[in-house]
Amino acid sequence: METHNTEDVTLMEEVVTMMMEAFKELCSILEGNQISKDLFNFEKSTWRLYSGVYSLCRVNSNLCNSMMYSTYGDLLKEYIHGTLLQSLRLKQGEFFLKELVTRWAHYKLIVGWLSNFFGYLERQYIPGNSIPTLSDVGINCFTHMVYGQIMCAIASPAVISLIDKERDGMKIDRTLVMRVFRIFVELGKGSMDLYEKDFEKPMLDDARDYYSRKASIWISECSCPEFMAKVEECLIGEEKRGRCYMYHTTEKKLVSRVENELLVVHETELLEKESSGLKSLLRDNKVDDLARIYRLFSRVHDGLKLISILFKEHVTCEGMALVKQAGDHESSKKVENKDHVAAGLLQEAQVLLIGRFIELHDKCLGYVKDCFQNDSLFFRALKEAFEVFCNKSITATSPAELLAVYCDFILKRGGIDHGTTFEQVVKLFTHVNEKDLFAEFHRARRLLFDKNDSDEHEKCLMAKLKQHCGGLFTSKMEGMVTDLTIFRDMQKSFEEFIQSNSEANPGIDLTVTVLTTGAWPSYKTCNLNLPPEMLRCVEVFEEFYRSRTKRRRLSWVYSLGTCKIIGHFEPKTMELLLNTFQAAALLLFNSSDRMSYSEIKDQLGLTDEDVNRVLHSLSCAKYKILNKEPDSENISETDYFSFNSKFTDRMRRIKVPLPQVDERKKVVEGVAKDRRYAVDAAIVRIMKHHKVLGHQQLMSECDEYLGRIFKPDFKLIKKRIEDLIGREYLERDANDSNVYRYIA
Amino acid sequence: MEETTKKGDMVKLISAEGFEFVIDKKAAMVSQTIRNMLTSPGGFAETQHGEVTFPEISTHILEKICQYFYWSLQYASGKETEFHIEPEITLELMMAANYLHC
């Protein structure tokens, strides 16, 4: 039971009065003076106040305690109502904010002082009764009375409009803004809820509206690069803003909001702009603008996807244009000229095309490096684009062949930097699907004709190809190069051999190139009946070769040989450079002047096709060394041929060309056969490794394994699997027909 | 004293009888109440002059309190010594401690 003695009551009244007086004085001091240690002169000792409260509450009388507690609260409320709100009511805009900040500072002081005076309550009364602490009371009063109407309704919008002013270019008082938002944070008592709900959210919404407005204006007025430049500026500004005067978590949210408005919303429209969008920038080589676009869009989630798609489209487009150009060029030339002229121009066009491809490749690589910071997304786009048009045939000439033509061209040319050119070629080469086809064509071209080529360059090209595609790929080509190197030594030894064995001398200058089978394309060996002089040469060489190496068999390929023949014609003697076939045919006419087609054929022992070619080149082409009866354009089996003694030409030495059979078909067939073997080998290897494998997996492993050389056709793989099952290398699993087992 | 204090960083505690005890500020801060008063913003008389009057605490209690301050600092720095309290003064000492919150 509580008893109130009059002593207590009087004491209480005393204390309360004392408190009020002190409070009044405090307030007036705050109003009038600066808070500085020099000026302030508070006479009444705080101890007296403290002691008052102490002695009152010490007795643990609930009444006293609660009275003191509520007095405390009341004093605060009075301050807020009386001083704080009044002063704020009068101000607007920026002045309002300044006043607010000052008042808040004052309020905190008041709370601090009063907490000191009422400090005993903190220890005595509050803990036992689970009521808010004195500082909490302070905040609660403020929140209750001021927050709703002042902070949210007036302060937030005022601050936001200040920020917008800064965006428009005016200078604002940043510390002020920082102070205001600190109030929100402090009122939150540790949690950021108030700050986020009532300050951050409206601020972010406003930022979004502001930039969405700006963006719509800019998108219609500015070109793509201009827009991007503006965006970059804005983002830098917003980042600074976030760092300087906002809570650190806000910066990220703000920036991402702005990015959203400026970049994401308008991305498609911006980049696809007709005259200034991404594609035109690529065309015009605007490196800086492209780099900026990359930088800015890489900040946004998925922002780069569209760019890489457009990039890919652009590259594909350019490549296809080149392809089309070359195709048109080719077909138009074919219409104009005869075939043999067209052939030369054709090669020219092909070389040009590859050259242009290489240029395009370099340009695009440059873009990826300089503008797109070597992003793998763009490398992939480039690769896919090139794969599309690099593998398009140009009027039946496959790209692999084109590349082979180009390499041939480069290797024959001097005076250019072979190293870098080969690098470029090989880079381009990686996009071509049918790499093995290239290898075959390349081999077919690097024939024996141009032995005086620099081996250096060949080796250089080999090395680069080896780097990119592996040793297996280049092994055959390396074999070819090795043979050519050995050739010189071999020839010298042969000449020495002849000199030392005089009876072995065939009487004719003979040069032989020995090719290792397998390294070189398989040439038809035909049973040409050689004239006796040549036969002798062959025997001599065979003897020489046997003396050097044992256990090797030589097969002679006459179709590739060349002969120099002296022809005694009536006007003048001439020197003829001929293919061996042609030479053999002509030498027949040493014994008889006139022969029929069938006679020639029997004597030579060649096929109809070859005989046709040979006779055509000697009688119907540019140089009519033989006369044909009847004098028609084509060879038929009923024709008769006679030696044209009247034949002559301006030159003393002429080359009679023998058009080669179009090896192309053969090459392609050869490659197809090789591929079958390759697929077989791959399947067996994979199955041996895995023992048991499902169909899909097997397919994908094959694809991966062979992909370095050529793109395997799924039908082909399937067929080979069936074949292997037939040959009992594999079997189908008993339970699941989609699974294969390896049979050891 | 192990702690080094700046010269002049002292406070004066005045007992009911008017005795003045000049001690280090740091020692005085052991009392929460004193600490609050001395560190509160604004130029109160105490911070200005650096002296506090305790009209309700007698001299010998105040003396004991000051001894406690120093002992407390020693204890905090690791030295564990005994603080002896005469049983007669216990009650008054408790009340003073309550007031001063230490």
Short mmCIF file of N, CA and C in Angstrom, two decimals, chain A residues 10-116:
data_model
loop_
_atom_site.label_atom_id
_atom_site.label_comp_id
_atom_site.label_asym_id
_atom_site.label_seq_id
_atom_site.Cartn_x
_atom_site.Cartn_y
_atom_site.Cartn_z
N THR A 10 5.35 17.47 -1.55
CA THR A 10 6.05 18.75 -1.69
C THR A 10 7.32 18.60 -2.48
N LEU A 11 8.03 17.55 -2.12
CA LEU A 11 9.30 17.30 -2.82
C LEU A 11 9.06 17.16 -4.32
N MET A 12 8.03 16.41 -4.60
CA MET A 12 7.69 16.19 -5.99
C MET A 12 7.40 17.50 -6.71
N GLU A 13 6.59 18.30 -6.06
CA GLU A 13 6.25 19.57 -6.68
C GLU A 13 7.48 20.41 -6.87
N GLU A 14 8.33 20.39 -5.86
CA GLU A 14 9.59 21.15 -5.96
C GLU A 14 10.39 20.73 -7.15
N VAL A 15 10.54 19.40 -7.20
CA VAL A 15 11.37 18.87 -8.29
C VAL A 15 10.79 19.25 -9.64
N VAL A 16 9.47 19.07 -9.72
CA VAL A 16 8.83 19.37 -11.01
C VAL A 16 9.01 20.81 -11.40
N THR A 17 8.79 21.68 -10.42
CA THR A 17 8.97 23.10 -10.73
C THR A 17 10.38 23.39 -11.19
N MET A 18 11.30 22.82 -10.43
CA MET A 18 12.70 23.05 -10.74
C MET A 18 13.00 22.61 -12.17
N MET A 19 12.45 21.45 -12.46
CA MET A 19 12.66 20.89 -13.78
C MET A 19 12.12 21.81 -14.85
N MET A 20 10.92 22.30 -14.64
CA MET A 20 10.28 23.18 -15.63
C MET A 20 11.10 24.41 -15.87
N GLU A 21 11.56 24.98 -14.77
CA GLU A 21 12.35 26.20 -14.91
C GLU A 21 13.60 25.94 -15.72
N ALA A 22 14.25 24.88 -15.30
CA ALA A 22 15.50 24.55 -16.00
C ALA A 22 15.22 24.35 -17.48
N PHE A 23 14.16 23.65 -17.72
CA PHE A 23 13.79 23.35 -19.10
C PHE A 23 13.56 24.61 -19.90
N LYS A 24 12.81 25.52 -19.27
CA LYS A 24 12.53 26.77 -19.98
C LYS A 24 13.81 27.48 -20.33
N GLU A 25 14.70 27.47 -19.36
CA GLU A 25 15.94 28.19 -19.58
C GLU A 25 16.75 27.53 -20.70
N LEU A 26 16.75 26.23 -20.66
CA LEU A 26 17.45 25.51 -21.71
C LEU A 26 16.92 25.90 -23.08
N CYS A 27 15.61 25.87 -23.17
CA CYS A 27 14.99 26.15 -24.48
C CYS A 27 15.35 27.54 -24.96
N SER A 28 15.24 28.48 -24.06
CA SER A 28 15.51 29.85 -24.49
C SER A 28 16.95 30.02 -24.89
N ILE A 29 17.79 29.29 -24.18
CA ILE A 29 19.20 29.37 -24.56
C ILE A 29 19.42 28.81 -25.95
N LEU A 30 18.76 27.71 -26.21
CA LEU A 30 18.89 27.12 -27.54
C LEU A 30 18.38 28.07 -28.61
N GLU A 31 17.30 28.73 -28.30
CA GLU A 31 16.75 29.68 -29.28
C GLU A 31 17.72 30.78 -29.58
N GLY A 32 18.18 31.36 -28.47
CA GLY A 32 18.92 32.60 -28.66
C GLY A 32 20.36 32.37 -29.04
N ASN A 33 20.96 31.48 -28.36
CA ASN A 33 22.41 31.42 -28.53
C ASN A 33 22.87 30.22 -29.35
N GLN A 34 24.09 30.33 -29.78
CA GLN A 34 24.78 29.19 -30.37
C GLN A 34 25.12 28.23 -29.25
N ILE A 35 25.20 26.96 -29.56
CA ILE A 35 25.65 26.02 -28.54
C ILE A 35 27.17 26.05 -28.55
N SER A 36 27.69 26.89 -27.72
CA SER A 36 29.15 26.88 -27.65
C SER A 36 29.56 26.98 -26.20
N LYS A 37 30.65 26.42 -25.95
CA LYS A 37 31.05 26.30 -24.55
C LYS A 37 31.31 27.66 -23.91
N ASP A 38 31.70 28.59 -24.75
CA ASP A 38 32.05 29.88 -24.14
C ASP A 38 30.82 30.65 -23.71
N LEU A 39 29.81 30.61 -24.56
CA LEU A 39 28.69 31.51 -24.29
C LEU A 39 27.73 30.96 -23.23
N PHE A 40 27.58 29.66 -23.27
CA PHE A 40 26.53 29.11 -22.43
C PHE A 40 26.89 29.20 -20.95
N ASN A 41 25.97 29.61 -20.17
CA ASN A 41 26.28 29.76 -18.76
C ASN A 41 25.10 29.32 -17.90
N PHE A 42 25.01 28.04 -17.80
CA PHE A 42 23.86 27.49 -17.10
C PHE A 42 24.17 27.39 -15.61
N GLU A 43 23.51 28.18 -14.88
CA GLU A 43 23.87 28.31 -13.46
C GLU A 43 23.45 27.10 -12.64
N LYS A 44 22.22 26.70 -12.88
CA LYS A 44 21.72 25.63 -12.00
C LYS A 44 22.44 24.33 -12.30
N SER A 45 22.99 23.85 -11.29
CA SER A 45 23.78 22.64 -11.49
C SER A 45 22.88 21.48 -11.88
N THR A 46 23.35 20.69 -12.79
CA THR A 46 22.57 19.53 -13.20
C THR A 46 22.39 18.55 -12.07
N TRP A 47 23.35 18.66 -11.16
CA TRP A 47 23.28 17.70 -10.06
C TRP A 47 22.05 17.89 -9.20
N ARG A 48 21.69 19.12 -9.13
CA ARG A 48 20.52 19.37 -8.30
C ARG A 48 19.30 18.71 -8.91
N LEU A 49 19.23 18.80 -10.21
CA LEU A 49 18.10 18.19 -10.88
C LEU A 49 18.15 16.68 -10.75
N TYR A 50 19.33 16.21 -11.02
CA TYR A 50 19.51 14.77 -10.90
C TYR A 50 19.18 14.30 -9.49
N SER A 51 19.73 15.03 -8.50
CA SER A 51 19.49 14.65 -7.11
C SER A 51 18.01 14.67 -6.79
N GLY A 52 17.36 15.67 -7.36
CA GLY A 52 15.93 15.76 -7.10
C GLY A 52 15.19 14.53 -7.55
N VAL A 53 15.44 14.19 -8.76
CA VAL A 53 14.78 13.00 -9.29
C VAL A 53 15.17 11.78 -8.50
N TYR A 54 16.42 11.74 -8.18
CA TYR A 54 16.94 10.59 -7.43
C TYR A 54 16.24 10.41 -6.10
N SER A 55 16.24 11.47 -5.34
CA SER A 55 15.65 11.33 -4.01
C SER A 55 14.17 11.04 -4.09
N LEU A 56 13.56 11.55 -5.15
CA LEU A 56 12.14 11.31 -5.29
C LEU A 56 11.84 9.86 -5.61
N CYS A 57 12.67 9.34 -6.45
CA CYS A 57 12.36 8.00 -6.95
C CYS A 57 13.00 6.90 -6.16
N ARG A 58 13.92 7.29 -5.33
CA ARG A 58 14.65 6.28 -4.59
C ARG A 58 13.76 5.44 -3.71
N VAL A 59 12.77 6.08 -3.29
CA VAL A 59 11.87 5.42 -2.37
C VAL A 59 11.07 4.33 -3.07
N ASN A 60 11.23 4.30 -4.36
CA ASN A 60 10.57 3.27 -5.14
C ASN A 60 9.06 3.37 -5.05
N SER A 61 8.61 4.56 -5.00
CA SER A 61 7.18 4.76 -5.02
C SER A 61 6.75 4.81 -6.47
N ASN A 62 5.87 3.98 -6.79
CA ASN A 62 5.44 3.89 -8.19
C ASN A 62 4.87 5.19 -8.69
N LEU A 63 4.20 5.82 -7.82
CA LEU A 63 3.57 7.09 -8.20
C LEU A 63 4.61 8.11 -8.61
N CYS A 64 5.60 8.20 -7.72
CA CYS A 64 6.65 9.19 -8.04
C CYS A 64 7.34 8.87 -9.33
N ASN A 65 7.67 7.59 -9.43
CA ASN A 65 8.40 7.20 -10.63
C ASN A 65 7.62 7.47 -11.89
N SER A 66 6.39 7.03 -11.86
CA SER A 66 5.61 7.20 -13.09
C SER A 66 5.36 8.66 -13.37
N MET A 67 5.25 9.42 -12.30
CA MET A 67 5.07 10.86 -12.48
C MET A 67 6.27 11.46 -13.17
N MET A 68 7.42 11.07 -12.67
CA MET A 68 8.64 11.61 -13.27
C MET A 68 8.74 11.21 -14.73
N TYR A 69 8.40 9.98 -14.94
CA TYR A 69 8.48 9.45 -16.29
C TYR A 69 7.58 10.23 -17.24
N SER A 70 6.38 10.45 -16.79
CA SER A 70 5.47 11.17 -17.67
C SER A 70 5.86 12.63 -17.80
N THR A 71 6.44 13.19 -16.73
CA THR A 71 6.92 14.58 -16.83
C THR A 71 7.95 14.68 -17.95
N TYR A 72 8.80 13.73 -17.90
CA TYR A 72 9.82 13.68 -18.94
C TYR A 72 9.17 13.72 -20.31
N GLY A 73 8.24 12.82 -20.50
CA GLY A 73 7.53 12.76 -21.77
C GLY A 73 6.86 14.08 -22.10
N ASP A 74 6.22 14.63 -21.09
CA ASP A 74 5.49 15.89 -21.32
C ASP A 74 6.41 17.00 -21.75
N LEU A 75 7.53 17.07 -21.08
CA LEU A 75 8.47 18.14 -21.42
C LEU A 75 8.86 18.06 -22.89
N LEU A 76 9.13 16.85 -23.30
CA LEU A 76 9.51 16.66 -24.69
C LEU A 76 8.40 17.09 -25.63
N LYS A 77 7.21 16.63 -25.29
CA LYS A 77 6.09 16.96 -26.18
C LYS A 77 5.89 18.46 -26.26
N GLU A 78 6.07 19.08 -25.12
CA GLU A 78 5.87 20.53 -25.12
C GLU A 78 6.89 21.21 -26.01
N TYR A 79 8.09 20.69 -25.91
CA TYR A 79 9.13 21.29 -26.74
C TYR A 79 8.77 21.16 -28.22
N ILE A 80 8.40 19.95 -28.56
CA ILE A 80 8.07 19.72 -29.97
C ILE A 80 6.94 20.62 -30.41
N HIS A 81 5.90 20.58 -29.62
CA HIS A 81 4.71 21.32 -30.02
C HIS A 81 4.97 22.81 -30.03
N GLY A 82 5.57 23.22 -28.94
CA GLY A 82 5.73 24.66 -28.79
C GLY A 82 6.76 25.24 -29.73
N THR A 83 7.93 24.67 -29.71
CA THR A 83 9.01 25.33 -30.43
C THR A 83 9.19 24.78 -31.82
N LEU A 84 9.34 23.49 -31.84
CA LEU A 84 9.75 22.84 -33.09
C LEU A 84 8.77 23.08 -34.22
N LEU A 85 7.57 22.66 -33.97
CA LEU A 85 6.58 22.73 -35.05
C LEU A 85 6.31 24.17 -35.46
N GLN A 86 6.31 25.02 -34.47
CA GLN A 86 6.02 26.41 -34.81
C GLN A 86 7.04 26.95 -35.80
N SER A 87 8.27 26.66 -35.48
CA SER A 87 9.29 27.25 -36.35
C SER A 87 9.24 26.66 -37.74
N LEU A 88 8.89 25.38 -37.80
CA LEU A 88 8.87 24.76 -39.13
C LEU A 88 7.72 25.24 -39.99
N ARG A 89 6.67 25.60 -39.32
CA ARG A 89 5.47 25.97 -40.07
C ARG A 89 5.71 27.13 -41.01
N LEU A 90 6.65 27.95 -40.63
CA LEU A 90 6.81 29.19 -41.37
C LEU A 90 7.66 29.06 -42.62
N LYS A 91 8.39 27.99 -42.71
CA LYS A 91 9.39 27.95 -43.77
C LYS A 91 8.94 27.06 -44.93
N GLN A 92 9.67 27.26 -46.06
CA GLN A 92 9.37 26.43 -47.24
C GLN A 92 10.65 25.98 -47.91
N GLY A 93 10.48 24.93 -48.73
CA GLY A 93 11.57 24.51 -49.61
C GLY A 93 12.88 24.28 -48.91
N GLU A 94 13.91 24.91 -49.42
CA GLU A 94 15.25 24.65 -48.90
C GLU A 94 15.40 25.21 -47.49
N PHE A 95 14.77 26.35 -47.22
CA PHE A 95 14.86 26.94 -45.89
C PHE A 95 14.20 26.04 -44.87
N PHE A 96 13.11 25.44 -45.33
CA PHE A 96 12.43 24.50 -44.45
C PHE A 96 13.37 23.38 -44.03
N LEU A 97 14.08 22.85 -45.03
CA LEU A 97 14.97 21.74 -44.73
C LEU A 97 16.07 22.17 -43.78
N LYS A 98 16.59 23.36 -43.99
CA LYS A 98 17.65 23.85 -43.11
C LYS A 98 17.15 23.94 -41.67
N GLU A 99 15.94 24.51 -41.58
CA GLU A 99 15.35 24.68 -40.26
C GLU A 99 15.14 23.33 -39.60
N LEU A 100 14.64 22.39 -40.40
CA LEU A 100 14.38 21.04 -39.89
C LEU A 100 15.63 20.42 -39.31
N VAL A 101 16.69 20.54 -40.06
CA VAL A 101 17.95 19.94 -39.61
C VAL A 101 18.41 20.57 -38.31
N THR A 102 18.30 21.88 -38.23
CA THR A 102 18.71 22.55 -37.00
C THR A 102 17.86 22.11 -35.82
N ARG A 103 16.59 22.10 -36.08
CA ARG A 103 15.66 21.74 -34.99
C ARG A 103 15.89 20.33 -34.50
N TRP A 104 16.16 19.48 -35.41
CA TRP A 104 16.42 18.10 -35.02
C TRP A 104 17.66 18.04 -34.12
N ALA A 105 18.68 18.78 -34.50
CA ALA A 105 19.88 18.80 -33.67
C ALA A 105 19.56 19.30 -32.25
N HIS A 106 18.79 20.35 -32.21
CA HIS A 106 18.39 20.87 -30.90
C HIS A 106 17.62 19.83 -30.11
N TYR A 107 16.71 19.23 -30.79
CA TYR A 107 15.88 18.22 -30.11
C TYR A 107 16.72 17.13 -29.50
N LYS A 108 17.71 16.70 -30.24
CA LYS A 108 18.58 15.65 -29.72
C LYS A 108 19.30 16.11 -28.45
N LEU A 109 19.70 17.38 -28.48
CA LEU A 109 20.36 17.94 -27.28
C LEU A 109 19.43 17.88 -26.08
N ILE A 110 18.22 18.33 -26.31
CA ILE A 110 17.24 18.36 -25.23
C ILE A 110 17.04 16.97 -24.65
N VAL A 111 16.85 16.04 -25.56
CA VAL A 111 16.65 14.66 -25.10
C VAL A 111 17.84 14.20 -24.27
N GLY A 112 19.04 14.53 -24.76
CA GLY A 112 20.24 14.14 -24.04
C GLY A 112 20.27 14.71 -22.64
N TRP A 113 20.01 16.02 -22.56
CA TRP A 113 20.05 16.65 -21.23
C TRP A 113 19.02 16.07 -20.29
N LEU A 114 17.82 15.96 -20.79
CA LEU A 114 16.76 15.47 -19.92
C LEU A 114 17.03 14.04 -19.48
N SER A 115 17.62 13.27 -20.39
CA SER A 115 17.97 11.89 -20.01
C SER A 115 18.95 11.87 -18.87
N ASN A 116 19.86 12.83 -18.91
CA ASN A 116 20.80 12.91 -17.79
C ASN A 116 20.09 13.21 -16.48
#
